[in-house]
Amino acid sequence: MTTGLRPGGHPQDPRQRANEPSPRQEGVGPGAPHVENRTGSSVITARAAASFEPVGRSVATARSFVRDTLQGWGFADIVDDAVVLTSELVTNAVVHAGTAAEVLCLRSDDNVRIEVADRYPEREIPLQSSAVNMGSPDREGGRGLQLCAALANRWGVEYTSTHKQVWFRLDLPERPVGTRTAGPSLPANLLPLADGRVRVAVVQIDRKGTITAWNEDAEDLFGYAAEQVTGRPLTDLAAWPHTPGTSTGIAEALRLSRWEGTYGIRGADGRVNPVYASHLRVRDTAGEPSTVCLLVRDHERAVLQTPLRGPATDSSTVSDGQTPDPFEVFIGSPAPDDLDGLLQRTVERARDMLDGDAAFLLLATDDETELEVRASTGLPSARQRFARVPVEAGPGRYGSARMPAVHDDLTAVPGAVPLLSGTGMRSVVTVPLKVEGRLTGSLGVAAESSSRYSNEEALRLQFAADRIALAVESARLGELERLRRGSLSFLVEASDLLAGTLDRDQTLALMAQMTIPTLATWCAVYTIADQASEPYLSYVLHEDEERIDGLKALLAKIAPPEPIPTPGARVWTAPAEAAHEAALRTSMRSLGLGEPPPLSSGIGTTLATASAVGGETVVLPLVARNRVIGMLTLGKPTDEHFRQEILELAEDLSRRAALALDNARLYSERTAISQSLQRSLLPPELPRIDGVEVEVIYRAAGEGNEVGGDFYDVFPIRDGAYGFAIGDVCGTGPEAAAVTGLARHALRLLAREGFGGPAVLERLNSAILDEGARSRFLTLLYGELWPQEDGSAVLKVVCAGHPLPLRLRQDGTVAPAAEPQPLLGVMEDLELYEQTVTLDPGDVLLCVTDGVTERREGTRMLGDDGLTEVLTTCTGLTAGAVAARIMRAVERFASDAPSDDMAILAMRVPGLPKD
């Protein structure tokens, strides 16, 4: 930007030679069409010029240039109109036309003329011979000429072959010399009422809030002598009109640089005297701050009250005399129907209204303890959006949120407005948004120069905030309701998914997949096995799969978060700090300033990981059954924050996920215990019997069951003798498996004590009956086997209520190998006997449980005949092949899964090998 200033004399336009008329001029004013030549106007006493590059920041710079110029000339009355018009015309040039803009300010005795020129006159020339349709006043571009028609006393457009120039003239109002502001002459009966002599109490308050000075008018108004109140806190006398649910009070008002308002002072007679007060914060030569309070009776407030700025003439007033809605005047019509659009429009209009460099709007949480950034302009919005600051006073807090506040220089009070730290803004005005006395938000406008704003701007901004507060709160509640409905649907779906599995690994995967990308950009799940174990990184997920490996490597290098059971999300800064340090080291190595980078990592991968985890990271504890079983970590990329509603939703999800994860853990533990116990009920392995092939196939009914009511066993009794058994306990599941374990271990023990088959079963029967209510019926085929030297085998068998064993001879004939006898667990006195069977070489003995013979398909059942038919086709097969063919036949017989336990025991005597 280049500027020039030359007081006095006539201006010389660098774009037009002397006495050369402009090619074309059009003028529109309040009256008849008017064409004005600059040389024909009043005597010009000063000029200022500046050029601005075609960048967005030039608009704000041009506004500051015009404001500073006119204020330096003493023309504060027309500054606002001049700044608005200049802003629109420069915007058209540098933003919409994309060219450099030249601004020229000319001062005369009774007016100011401002010219804005760009280099490419490609815009349409308005014709004044017909009605000019300027379009909607709320469209993004093209409002400059419409505003000129509404605000300027004279304006026009001049074209040359290389330039387009728009100029406007603002006449200076006639005013008495030395008058800052004046009101109209009023009849005596309309003047403010004062009881005789107007008394202005002057009270000085030190930094601790105690009274240090009390003048005579204060004694007269409130009845206290100075020595009675000196050293007492003003709060002992002040009756502050508290708003329910807020902490705003007289102490907060005394800490502000300027404040005006109403409260009460308790007099010596005990009555509360309403007063109107004006506070000014000052400091003495030693730097000690204090507050000077001027107090008058409330009905005499006109003595102190700062006059409100009258509303500007609105060219949009309808023809029938009705004024438009104040909300629409500020926001524009139609207003955005979504909350984000409404908030963004609000900050943009607030910035333009006060000619600021930036503006921001924060919304309060339901408990009014925090403010969340929801919209900004002129600030790095990506970094600030959804950032939260506490409301109460203190470092890094927003102490002035509950009342209007003006900060002349933020460098003198760092941290007064945390949102603006490091942005280069120096002066700021903030006002609260309130609905029915409740704080709902805060609106602020900031500038890069100091001392830009006064109480007058604060009143204007507060007026606008009061007009939009209800609309903003209504839109916020609507958004919150939609978000809550979506949250409920999300939680219902999440609960269904989590309840649909008891697998631990699948539960971990579901937890992460449900949060990405709905709640966060990346997620990590830490699990804790027991109280003495450290958190373990169990699962990592990023919405970009290419970032998962780098993210996992980064998290593996840093210490896990502390397993704190306190509910709610807490910020965890370690990942962002570690990623930043890794990116810095990698960048330095790439520049040759550090150790050579490892071959496995490159600067691109490291920087991408740093960007992925550079935003806000929060940790939510996974608490189930009063124990922290893990942590759910959610993260955002660089400069992004979490919304409070998202954190609340994540907290609800973490509670459900914690219970699902703990249920999966308990199920896995119970399953492991159950499977271990079940495996103990099965024989460890089949013995190798010389001269006899033995094969067993076992299927337990029910998911996850390895042992049921059916059982088998083959074991050595003594040298040359082997026992075998196959049985079926009434029922399935753990209860039947308990009797299975009793039977199998009892058989081994009794057989090895030398008891024969009938004696073994009779004693087993007594043991089952001793179980009482837990006893179960038991069918059992028990036998003893002796391989012979001639290649045959001798068997002695007892069939106690069990399906009869079938003998397959080499010629293909099948016949039962035993006779049926009473089952066990029913009668106390049993008379059992054993039968001797000799298996010749090539013979097969097949023993099955009733789950095989009772296999059903509708009304059909495999039965003994079906089993016999299948067995006849097994001639010449080994014991393993026989058992496998029987099982295939059973499975193919019906399409449904088996509902009963099944056991198949096949023994074959192959005979002696041939020489």
Tab-separated table of C-alpha atoms in Angstrom, residues 522-526 535 537 551 554-562 569-578 613-620 631-636 642:
chain	number	residue	atom	x	y	z
A	522	TRP	CA	-8.580	-41.863	14.659
A	523	CYS	CA	-9.074	-44.189	17.587
A	524	ALA	CA	-6.924	-46.375	19.831
A	525	VAL	CA	-8.153	-48.895	22.415
A	526	TYR	CA	-6.005	-49.799	25.410
A	535	PRO	CA	-2.375	-50.740	29.756
A	537	LEU	CA	-2.359	-51.051	23.037
A	551	LEU	CA	-0.097	-44.106	14.084
A	554	LEU	CA	3.870	-43.590	17.240
A	555	LEU	CA	1.551	-44.732	20.039
A	556	ALA	CA	3.785	-47.721	20.772
A	557	LYS	CA	6.681	-45.356	21.540
A	558	ILE	CA	4.883	-43.238	24.148
A	559	ALA	CA	3.628	-44.207	27.579
A	560	PRO	CA	-0.067	-45.122	27.642
A	561	PRO	CA	-2.527	-42.784	29.394
A	562	GLU	CA	-3.139	-43.212	33.097
A	569	ALA	CA	-13.257	-37.270	28.585
A	570	ARG	CA	-9.909	-35.793	29.533
A	571	VAL	CA	-7.391	-34.219	27.176
A	572	TRP	CA	-4.222	-36.222	26.444
A	573	THR	CA	-1.431	-34.167	24.877
A	574	ALA	CA	1.270	-36.855	24.606
A	575	PRO	CA	0.436	-38.077	21.046
A	576	ALA	CA	0.441	-34.568	19.539
A	577	GLU	CA	3.682	-33.654	21.317
A	578	ALA	CA	5.388	-36.883	20.267
A	613	VAL	CA	-2.675	-36.715	15.423
A	614	GLY	CA	-1.851	-33.027	15.793
A	615	GLY	CA	-5.314	-31.983	16.939
A	616	GLU	CA	-7.143	-32.565	20.191
A	617	THR	CA	-6.855	-36.047	21.726
A	618	VAL	CA	-9.138	-37.229	24.528
A	619	VAL	CA	-9.159	-40.346	26.692
A	620	LEU	CA	-12.315	-41.974	28.046
A	631	MET	CA	-9.188	-46.716	27.774
A	632	LEU	CA	-10.830	-45.466	24.595
A	633	THR	CA	-8.666	-42.810	22.941
A	634	LEU	CA	-10.127	-40.517	20.272
A	635	GLY	CA	-8.163	-38.009	18.226
A	636	LYS	CA	-8.540	-35.232	15.672
A	642	PHE	CA	-14.138	-32.018	19.672
